[in-house]
CSV table of C-alpha atoms and ligand atoms in Angstrom, one decimal:
chain,number,residue,atom,x,y,z
A,27,MET,CA,-65.0,-59.6,-69.5
A,28,ALA,CA,-63.0,-58.2,-66.5
A,29,THR,CA,-59.3,-57.6,-67.3
A,30,SER,CA,-57.8,-60.4,-65.2
A,31,ASP,CA,-60.6,-62.8,-66.1
A,32,VAL,CA,-59.0,-63.1,-69.5
A,33,LEU,CA,-56.0,-64.9,-68.1
A,34,THR,CA,-58.2,-66.9,-65.7
A,35,GLU,CA,-60.6,-67.9,-68.5
A,36,LEU,CA,-57.6,-68.8,-70.7
A,37,SER,CA,-56.2,-71.0,-67.9
A,38,LYS,CA,-59.6,-72.7,-67.4
A,39,LYS,CA,-60.0,-73.5,-71.0
A,40,ALA,CA,-56.5,-74.8,-71.3
A,41,LEU,CA,-57.0,-77.0,-68.3
A,42,LYS,CA,-60.5,-78.2,-69.5
A,43,ASP,CA,-59.1,-79.1,-72.9
A,44,GLY,CA,-56.2,-81.0,-71.4
A,45,ILE,CA,-53.6,-78.7,-73.0
A,46,ILE,CA,-52.0,-78.1,-69.6
A,47,GLY,CA,-51.8,-80.1,-66.4
A,48,GLY,CA,-52.0,-77.1,-64.1
A,49,VAL,CA,-51.8,-73.4,-63.6
A,50,ILE,CA,-49.4,-71.4,-61.4
A,51,THR,CA,-51.2,-68.2,-60.3
A,52,LEU,CA,-51.8,-66.0,-57.3
A,53,LYS,CA,-54.7,-67.2,-55.1
A,54,ARG,CA,-56.2,-65.4,-52.2
A,55,THR,CA,-55.9,-67.1,-48.8
A,56,ALA,CA,-57.5,-64.3,-46.8
A,57,PRO,CA,-58.9,-60.9,-47.7
A,58,ASP,CA,-55.5,-59.4,-47.1
A,59,ALA,CA,-53.3,-62.3,-48.3
A,60,ALA,CA,-52.6,-64.4,-51.4
A,61,VAL,CA,-50.0,-67.0,-52.3
A,62,HIS,CA,-48.7,-68.5,-55.5
A,63,ALA,CA,-50.4,-71.9,-56.1
A,64,LEU,CA,-50.2,-74.7,-58.6
A,65,ILE,CA,-53.9,-75.3,-59.4
A,66,THR,CA,-55.1,-78.4,-61.2
A,67,ASP,CA,-58.8,-78.2,-60.2
A,68,MET,CA,-61.0,-76.1,-62.4
A,69,GLU,CA,-63.3,-75.2,-59.4
A,70,MET,CA,-60.3,-73.7,-57.6
A,71,LEU,CA,-59.8,-71.3,-60.4
A,72,GLU,CA,-63.3,-69.9,-60.0
A,73,ASP,CA,-62.3,-67.0,-57.7
A,74,VAL,CA,-58.8,-66.5,-59.0
A,75,ASP,CA,-57.7,-63.0,-60.0
A,76,SER,CA,-54.1,-63.6,-61.2
A,77,MET,CA,-53.2,-59.9,-61.5
A,78,ILE,CA,-54.1,-58.7,-58.0
A,79,PRO,CA,-51.5,-56.1,-56.9
A,80,TYR,CA,-49.9,-58.3,-54.3
A,81,PHE,CA,-46.4,-59.7,-54.0
A,82,PRO,CA,-46.1,-62.6,-51.6
A,83,ASP,CA,-42.7,-63.6,-53.0
A,84,ASN,CA,-40.9,-64.0,-56.4
A,85,CYS,CA,-42.7,-66.8,-58.1
A,86,ALA,CA,-39.5,-67.9,-59.9
A,87,ASN,CA,-38.6,-69.5,-56.6
A,88,PHE,CA,-41.7,-71.8,-57.0
A,89,ILE,CA,-40.8,-72.7,-60.6
A,90,LYS,CA,-37.3,-73.5,-59.4
A,91,ARG,CA,-38.7,-75.9,-56.8
A,92,ILE,CA,-41.1,-77.5,-59.3
A,93,THR,CA,-38.5,-78.2,-61.9
A,94,LYS,CA,-35.6,-79.0,-59.6
A,95,VAL,CA,-35.7,-82.8,-59.7
A,96,ALA,CA,-37.3,-83.1,-63.2
A,97,PRO,CA,-39.6,-80.7,-65.1
A,98,PRO,CA,-43.3,-81.8,-65.4
A,99,ASN,CA,-44.3,-84.2,-68.3
A,100,LYS,CA,-47.4,-82.2,-68.9
A,101,PRO,CA,-47.2,-78.5,-69.5
A,102,ILE,CA,-47.9,-76.0,-66.7
A,103,LEU,CA,-49.1,-72.5,-67.5
A,104,ALA,CA,-47.3,-70.0,-65.2
A,105,ILE,CA,-48.8,-66.5,-64.9
A,106,LEU,CA,-46.0,-64.2,-63.7
A,107,LYS,CA,-45.3,-60.5,-63.2
A,108,PRO,CA,-42.5,-59.1,-65.4
A,109,CYS,CA,-39.9,-59.1,-62.6
A,110,GLU,CA,-40.7,-62.7,-61.9
A,111,MET,CA,-40.3,-63.6,-65.5
A,112,ARG,CA,-36.9,-61.7,-65.4
A,113,ALA,CA,-35.9,-64.0,-62.5
A,114,VAL,CA,-37.0,-67.1,-64.4
A,115,VAL,CA,-34.7,-66.1,-67.4
A,116,GLU,CA,-31.8,-65.5,-65.0
A,117,LEU,CA,-32.4,-68.8,-63.2
A,118,VAL,CA,-32.5,-70.7,-66.5
A,119,LYS,CA,-29.1,-69.2,-67.4
A,120,LEU,CA,-27.8,-70.1,-63.9
A,121,VAL,CA,-29.0,-73.7,-64.5
A,122,GLN,CA,-31.4,-73.5,-61.6
A,123,ILE,CA,-34.6,-74.0,-63.6
A,124,GLN,CA,-35.1,-76.9,-66.0
A,125,ASN,CA,-36.9,-75.0,-68.7
A,126,LYS,CA,-39.2,-77.6,-70.2
A,127,ASN,CA,-43.0,-77.8,-70.2
A,128,ILE,CA,-43.6,-74.5,-68.5
A,129,ILE,CA,-45.6,-72.0,-70.6
A,130,TYR,CA,-44.9,-68.5,-69.4
A,131,ALA,CA,-47.6,-65.8,-69.4
A,132,THR,CA,-47.0,-62.3,-68.2
A,133,PHE,CA,-49.0,-59.1,-68.1
A,134,ASP,CA,-48.3,-55.4,-68.2
A,135,CYS,CA,-47.6,-54.6,-64.5
A,136,TYR,CA,-48.7,-51.3,-62.9
A,137,GLY,CA,-47.1,-52.4,-59.6
A,138,THR,CA,-48.1,-53.9,-56.3
A,139,ILE,CA,-48.9,-52.7,-52.8
A,140,ALA,CA,-46.6,-53.4,-49.9
A,141,ARG,CA,-47.9,-56.3,-47.7
A,142,LYS,CA,-47.6,-54.3,-44.5
A,143,ASP,CA,-49.9,-51.6,-46.0
A,144,LEU,CA,-52.5,-54.3,-46.8
A,145,LYS,CA,-52.6,-55.8,-43.3
A,146,ASP,CA,-56.2,-56.2,-42.2
A,147,LYS,CA,-57.4,-54.5,-45.3
A,148,GLU,CA,-58.6,-56.1,-48.5
A,149,ILE,CA,-56.3,-56.6,-51.5
A,150,PRO,CA,-58.1,-54.7,-54.3
A,151,LYS,CA,-59.3,-56.6,-57.3
A,152,SER,CA,-57.1,-56.1,-60.3
A,153,GLN,CA,-59.8,-54.4,-62.3
A,154,GLU,CA,-60.5,-51.9,-59.6
A,155,PHE,CA,-56.7,-51.4,-59.0
A,156,ILE,CA,-55.9,-50.8,-62.7
A,157,LYS,CA,-58.8,-48.3,-63.0
A,158,SER,CA,-57.7,-46.2,-60.1
A,159,VAL,CA,-53.9,-46.6,-59.8
A,160,SER,CA,-53.0,-43.6,-62.0
A,161,ASP,CA,-55.2,-41.4,-59.8
A,162,GLY,CA,-52.9,-42.2,-56.9
A,163,LYS,CA,-55.6,-44.1,-55.0
A,164,PHE,CA,-53.2,-46.9,-54.1
A,165,GLU,CA,-49.7,-46.4,-52.6
A,166,LEU,CA,-47.3,-48.7,-54.5
A,167,ARG,CA,-44.2,-50.4,-53.2
A,168,GLU,CA,-41.2,-48.0,-53.7
A,169,ILE,CA,-39.6,-50.6,-55.9
A,170,CYS,CA,-42.8,-50.7,-58.1
A,171,LYS,CA,-43.1,-46.9,-58.3
A,172,SER,CA,-39.7,-46.8,-60.0
A,173,CYS,CA,-39.8,-50.1,-61.9
A,174,ASP,CA,-38.5,-49.9,-65.5
A,175,TYR,CA,-39.3,-53.5,-66.4
A,176,ILE,CA,-43.1,-53.4,-66.5
A,177,ARG,CA,-43.6,-55.5,-69.7
A,178,SER,CA,-41.7,-58.7,-70.4
A,179,GLU,CA,-40.7,-59.7,-73.9
A,180,THR,CA,-39.3,-63.1,-72.9
A,181,ALA,CA,-42.6,-64.8,-71.9
A,182,ASP,CA,-44.4,-67.0,-74.3
A,183,ILE,CA,-47.6,-64.9,-74.0
A,184,SER,CA,-47.9,-61.3,-72.8
A,185,TYR,CA,-51.2,-59.6,-71.9
A,186,LEU,CA,-51.1,-55.9,-72.7
A,187,THR,CA,-53.1,-53.9,-70.3
A,188,PHE,CA,-51.3,-50.6,-71.0
A,189,GLU,CA,-52.6,-50.3,-74.5
A,190,LYS,CA,-56.0,-48.9,-75.5
A,191,ASP,CA,-57.3,-52.1,-76.9
A,192,THR,CA,-56.1,-54.7,-74.5
A,193,LEU,CA,-54.3,-57.4,-76.4
A,194,ILE,CA,-52.8,-60.8,-76.1
A,195,VAL,CA,-49.4,-61.2,-77.8
A,196,ALA,CA,-47.7,-64.4,-78.7
A,197,GLN,CA,-44.0,-63.8,-78.3
A,198,THR,CA,-42.7,-67.3,-79.0
A,199,GLU,CA,-43.6,-70.3,-81.1
A,200,THR,CA,-44.7,-72.1,-77.9
A,201,GLY,CA,-47.1,-69.1,-77.1
A,202,LYS,CA,-48.4,-69.1,-80.6
A,203,ASN,CA,-49.2,-72.9,-80.6
A,204,PHE,CA,-50.8,-72.6,-77.2
A,205,LEU,CA,-53.1,-69.7,-78.2
A,206,GLU,CA,-53.9,-71.4,-81.6
A,207,LYS,CA,-55.0,-74.6,-79.8
A,208,LEU,CA,-57.2,-72.5,-77.5
A,209,GLU,CA,-58.6,-70.6,-80.6
A,210,VAL,CA,-57.9,-67.3,-78.8
A,211,GLN,CA,-57.3,-64.2,-80.9
A,212,PHE,CA,-53.8,-62.8,-80.6
A,213,VAL,CA,-51.3,-60.5,-82.2
A,214,GLU,CA,-47.6,-61.2,-82.9
A,215,SER,CA,-46.1,-57.8,-82.3
A,216,ALA,CA,-46.9,-55.5,-79.4
A,217,PRO,CA,-47.9,-51.8,-79.7
A,218,ASP,CA,-46.0,-49.6,-77.2
A,219,LYS,CA,-47.8,-46.3,-77.0
A,220,GLY,CA,-49.4,-47.1,-73.7
A,221,LEU,CA,-46.2,-48.7,-72.4
A,222,LYS,CA,-44.2,-45.5,-73.2
A,223,SER,CA,-46.5,-43.3,-71.2
A,224,VAL,CA,-46.5,-45.5,-68.1
A,225,LEU,CA,-42.7,-46.0,-68.4
A,226,ASP,CA,-42.1,-42.3,-68.6
A,227,ILE,CA,-43.6,-41.8,-65.1
A,228,LYS,CA,-41.7,-44.8,-63.7
A,229,LEU,CA,-38.4,-43.6,-65.1
A,230,LYS,CA,-38.8,-40.1,-63.5
A,231,ALA,CA,-39.6,-41.9,-60.2
A,232,LYS,CA,-36.4,-44.0,-60.6
A,233,THR,CA,-34.2,-41.0,-61.2
A,234,ALA,CA,-35.7,-39.4,-58.0
A,235,LEU,CA,-35.2,-42.6,-56.1
A,236,TYR,CA,-31.5,-42.9,-57.1
A,237,GLU,CA,-30.8,-39.3,-56.3
A,238,ASN,CA,-32.3,-39.8,-52.9
A,239,LEU,CA,-30.4,-43.0,-52.3
A,240,LYS,CA,-27.2,-41.3,-53.4
A,241,SER,CA,-27.6,-38.6,-50.8
A,242,GLU,CA,-29.0,-40.7,-48.0
A,243,CYS,CA,-27.1,-44.0,-48.4
A,244,SER,CA,-23.7,-43.3,-50.0
A,245,GLY,CA,-20.5,-43.6,-48.0
A,246,THR,CA,-19.6,-45.8,-45.0
A,247,ASP,CA,-21.5,-43.7,-42.3
A,248,ASN,CA,-24.7,-43.6,-44.4
A,249,ILE,CA,-24.7,-47.3,-45.3
A,250,PHE,CA,-24.1,-48.2,-41.6
A,251,LYS,CA,-27.1,-46.0,-40.7
A,252,THR,CA,-29.2,-47.6,-43.4
A,253,PHE,CA,-28.6,-51.1,-42.0
A,254,ALA,CA,-28.5,-50.0,-38.3
A,255,HIS,CA,-31.6,-52.0,-37.4
A,256,CYS,CA,-30.5,-55.1,-39.3
A,257,ILE,CA,-30.9,-58.2,-37.1
A,258,ASN,CA,-29.0,-60.4,-39.5
A,259,CYS,CA,-32.0,-62.7,-39.9
A,260,HIS,CA,-31.1,-63.4,-43.6
A,261,ASN,CA,-34.8,-63.2,-44.7
A,262,CYS,CA,-33.6,-61.0,-47.5
A,263,MET,CA,-31.3,-63.7,-48.8
A,264,THR,CA,-33.8,-66.6,-48.3
A,265,ASN,CA,-36.5,-64.8,-50.3
A,266,CYS,CA,-34.2,-63.6,-53.1
A,267,PRO,CA,-34.8,-65.7,-56.2
A,268,VAL,CA,-31.3,-65.3,-57.5
A,269,CYS,CA,-29.4,-65.9,-54.2
A,270,ILE,CA,-28.7,-69.5,-55.1
A,271,CYS,CA,-25.6,-70.8,-53.3
A,272,LYS,CA,-26.3,-74.2,-51.8
A,273,GLU,CA,-24.6,-73.3,-48.6
A,274,CYS,CA,-24.3,-69.7,-47.8
A,275,PHE,CA,-20.8,-68.7,-46.7
A,276,PHE,CA,-22.3,-66.5,-44.0
A,277,GLU,CA,-24.2,-69.4,-42.5
A,278,SER,CA,-21.3,-71.8,-42.7
A,279,ASP,CA,-18.7,-72.9,-40.2
A,280,ALA,CA,-16.3,-70.5,-41.9
A,281,MET,CA,-17.8,-67.8,-39.8
A,282,ASP,CA,-17.1,-69.6,-36.5
A,283,PHE,CA,-13.9,-68.6,-34.7
A,284,GLU,CA,-12.2,-69.1,-31.3
A,285,GLY,CA,-12.9,-66.6,-28.6
A,286,ASP,CA,-9.5,-65.0,-29.1
A,287,VAL,CA,-10.3,-64.2,-32.7
A,288,PHE,CA,-13.4,-62.3,-31.5
A,289,LEU,CA,-11.3,-60.5,-28.9
A,290,ASP,CA,-8.8,-59.6,-31.6
A,291,LEU,CA,-11.5,-58.3,-33.9
A,292,ALA,CA,-13.0,-56.3,-31.0
A,293,SER,CA,-9.6,-54.8,-30.1
A,294,ARG,CA,-9.1,-53.4,-33.6
A,295,LYS,CA,-11.9,-50.9,-33.1
A,296,GLY,CA,-12.3,-51.1,-29.3
A,297,GLY,CA,-15.5,-53.1,-29.6
A,298,LEU,CA,-17.4,-55.6,-31.8
A,299,ARG,CA,-21.1,-55.4,-32.4
A,300,ALA,CA,-23.4,-58.4,-32.4
A,301,PRO,CA,-24.6,-59.9,-34.7
A,302,THR,CA,-21.0,-59.7,-35.8
A,303,ASP,CA,-21.1,-59.9,-39.6
A,304,VAL,CA,-24.0,-57.6,-40.7
A,305,MET,CA,-22.3,-55.4,-43.2
A,306,LEU,CA,-20.0,-58.2,-44.4
A,307,PHE,CA,-23.1,-60.3,-45.1
A,308,HIS,CA,-24.8,-57.5,-47.1
A,309,ILE,CA,-21.7,-56.6,-49.0
A,310,GLY,CA,-20.8,-60.3,-49.7
A,311,ARG,CA,-24.4,-61.0,-50.9
A,312,MET,CA,-24.2,-58.0,-53.1
A,313,ALA,CA,-20.9,-59.1,-54.6
A,314,HIS,CA,-22.4,-62.5,-55.3
A,315,MET,CA,-25.6,-61.5,-57.1
A,316,ALA,CA,-25.4,-57.9,-58.3
A,317,THR,CA,-25.2,-59.1,-61.9
A,318,SER,CA,-28.4,-61.1,-61.5
A,319,CYS,CA,-30.6,-58.9,-59.2
A,320,VAL,CA,-34.0,-58.4,-61.0
A,321,ALA,CA,-35.1,-55.5,-58.8
A,322,CYS,CA,-38.2,-57.4,-57.6
A,323,GLY,CA,-38.0,-56.2,-54.0
A,324,ALA,CA,-38.8,-59.7,-52.5
A,325,CYS,CA,-36.0,-59.1,-50.0
A,326,GLU,CA,-37.5,-55.8,-48.8
A,327,GLU,CA,-40.9,-57.3,-48.4
A,328,ALA,CA,-39.4,-60.0,-46.3
A,329,CYS,CA,-37.4,-57.7,-44.0
A,330,PRO,CA,-38.9,-57.5,-40.5
A,331,GLU,CA,-37.1,-54.3,-39.8
A,332,ASP,CA,-38.4,-52.3,-42.9
A,333,ILE,CA,-34.9,-51.8,-44.2
A,334,ILE,CA,-34.9,-50.5,-47.8
A,335,VAL,CA,-32.7,-53.4,-48.8
A,336,GLY,CA,-34.4,-54.0,-52.1
A,337,GLN,CA,-34.1,-50.4,-53.2
A,338,ILE,CA,-30.3,-50.4,-52.3
A,339,PHE,CA,-29.8,-53.7,-54.2
A,340,LYS,CA,-31.7,-52.5,-57.2
A,341,TRP,CA,-29.7,-49.2,-57.4
A,342,ILE,CA,-26.3,-50.8,-57.0
A,343,SER,CA,-27.1,-53.8,-59.2
A,344,GLU,CA,-28.2,-51.6,-62.0
A,345,ASN,CA,-24.9,-49.7,-61.8
A,346,VAL,CA,-23.0,-53.0,-61.8
A,347,GLN,CA,-25.0,-54.5,-64.7
A,348,SER,CA,-24.6,-51.4,-66.8
A,349,ILE,CA,-20.8,-51.7,-66.6
A,350,PHE,CA,-21.3,-55.0,-68.6
A,351,GLU,CA,-24.1,-53.5,-70.8
A,352,TYR,CA,-26.3,-56.2,-69.2
A,353,LYS,CA,-29.8,-56.2,-67.8
A,354,SER,CA,-30.6,-59.3,-65.9
A,355,GLY,CA,-33.4,-61.4,-67.3
A,356,ARG,CA,-34.4,-59.1,-70.2
A,357,ASP,CA,-33.2,-61.5,-72.9
A,358,TRP,CA,-32.8,-65.3,-73.2
A,359,GLU,CA,-29.6,-65.0,-75.3
A,360,GLU,CA,-27.6,-62.4,-73.5
A,361,GLU,CA,-24.7,-64.1,-71.7
A,362,LEU,CA,-24.2,-63.8,-67.9
A,363,PRO,CA,-21.4,-61.2,-67.4
A,364,LEU,CA,-19.4,-63.4,-65.1
A,365,LYS,CA,-19.5,-66.4,-67.4
A,366,THR,CA,-18.2,-64.4,-70.3
A,367,PHE,CA,-14.8,-63.0,-71.0
A,368,ARG,CA,-14.1,-60.4,-73.6
A,369,GLU,CA,-10.6,-59.1,-74.0
A,370,GLU,CA,-11.7,-55.6,-74.7
A,371,GLU,CA,-14.1,-55.2,-71.8
A,372,LEU,CA,-13.5,-53.0,-68.9
A,373,GLU,CA,-10.6,-51.2,-70.6
A,374,PRO,CA,-10.0,-47.8,-69.2
A,375,LYS,CA,-11.6,-45.1,-71.4
B,24,SF4,S1,-41.1,-54.7,-59.5
B,24,SF4,FE1,-42.0,-54.1,-61.5
B,24,SF4,S2,-42.7,-56.0,-62.4
B,24,SF4,FE2,-42.4,-56.5,-60.2
B,24,SF4,S3,-44.3,-56.2,-59.2
B,24,SF4,FE3,-43.3,-54.2,-59.1
B,24,SF4,S4,-43.9,-53.1,-61.0
B,24,SF4,FE4,-44.5,-55.2,-61.3
B,25,SF4,S1,-31.7,-58.7,-54.1
B,25,SF4,FE1,-33.9,-58.2,-53.7
B,25,SF4,S2,-34.5,-57.0,-55.4
B,25,SF4,FE2,-32.7,-58.1,-56.1
B,25,SF4,S3,-33.4,-60.0,-57.0
B,25,SF4,FE3,-33.0,-60.4,-54.8
B,25,SF4,S4,-34.9,-60.2,-53.8
B,25,SF4,FE4,-35.1,-59.2,-55.8
B,26,SF4,S1,-34.1,-59.2,-43.9
B,26,SF4,FE1,-33.7,-57.2,-43.1
B,26,SF4,S2,-33.1,-57.5,-40.9
B,26,SF4,FE2,-33.0,-59.5,-42.0
B,26,SF4,S3,-30.8,-59.6,-42.7
B,26,SF4,FE3,-32.0,-58.8,-44.4
B,26,SF4,S4,-31.8,-56.5,-44.1
B,26,SF4,FE4,-31.2,-57.5,-42.1
């Protein structure tokens, strides 16, 4: 059976047996496009390839939407990439997802191809992609090349494609019950030989990326240069799963001033650029969500100006999170840094 078909077949069987009410998965809408969809009709699952290397958005946003008013009464199976699962965990902690009746399935993720690179081409099938990705046949998103969270341990079920004998792992009681009902073979602990060798390559790429960002983007002049083309459209914010303020300060009346205030602001430096609050917006957003950024790059994919905003947020957020010995979304129990106070933390060494 083809690699991704395992997850699709599992979804079909669960739907047919009435164990779940629907499946959230990627579904192609054109040869070069796919969206996340909640599917309840078996026939609509026929051509589904849930592991295609495509990233339309972070699916945690969809789960947030589905559970916002009330979680479903019948379970939904959600097939997610590890960075999406990370966002789900973070959003549950931030009380943005009502975590009931969603069964989470993830898979070992080799990465995805940037949407702009796929324009008018065909998204490769997951089986073809997995076979050739290590030969460098496909150019991955920068954020995926250097991703250090390519297997999730928080989902109910994990599908291990990095290991020699591809395996399904039940990681929670929910996952175990689900797989038992389906009479699917599974293991309860994951081997990591294959994971380690893929991770090794990703970590080297991450070190190189951070060195490059340090030399190209550090300091006021460089950061202004990095965001020089920003049109302040806020797409990065709208698409970020963990940017959750109900009303954004930067879109509120608080940013409206009398003409004299603008004159005053302009006179401080001899001129005022429009849009007026570009860097303030990025720095403010960073301050709000650096402890929760999951390095998914949804912001960068949504940027019309090709600004490397996801790489910058990933780099800075990892630094901020490491101060608190925290990694967003890696663990259900780890407390959010800004909701926790420890007397001894942040003491000068
Ligand atoms: S950021 Fe990581 S988990 Fe997300 S798509 Fe890329 S490689 Fe996969
Ligand atoms: S800032 Fe960008 S990389 Fe970080 S969580 Fe939001 S969308 Fe993902
Ligand atoms: S999406 Fe790009 S252009 Fe729009 S505000 Fe964000 S960084 Fe600027």
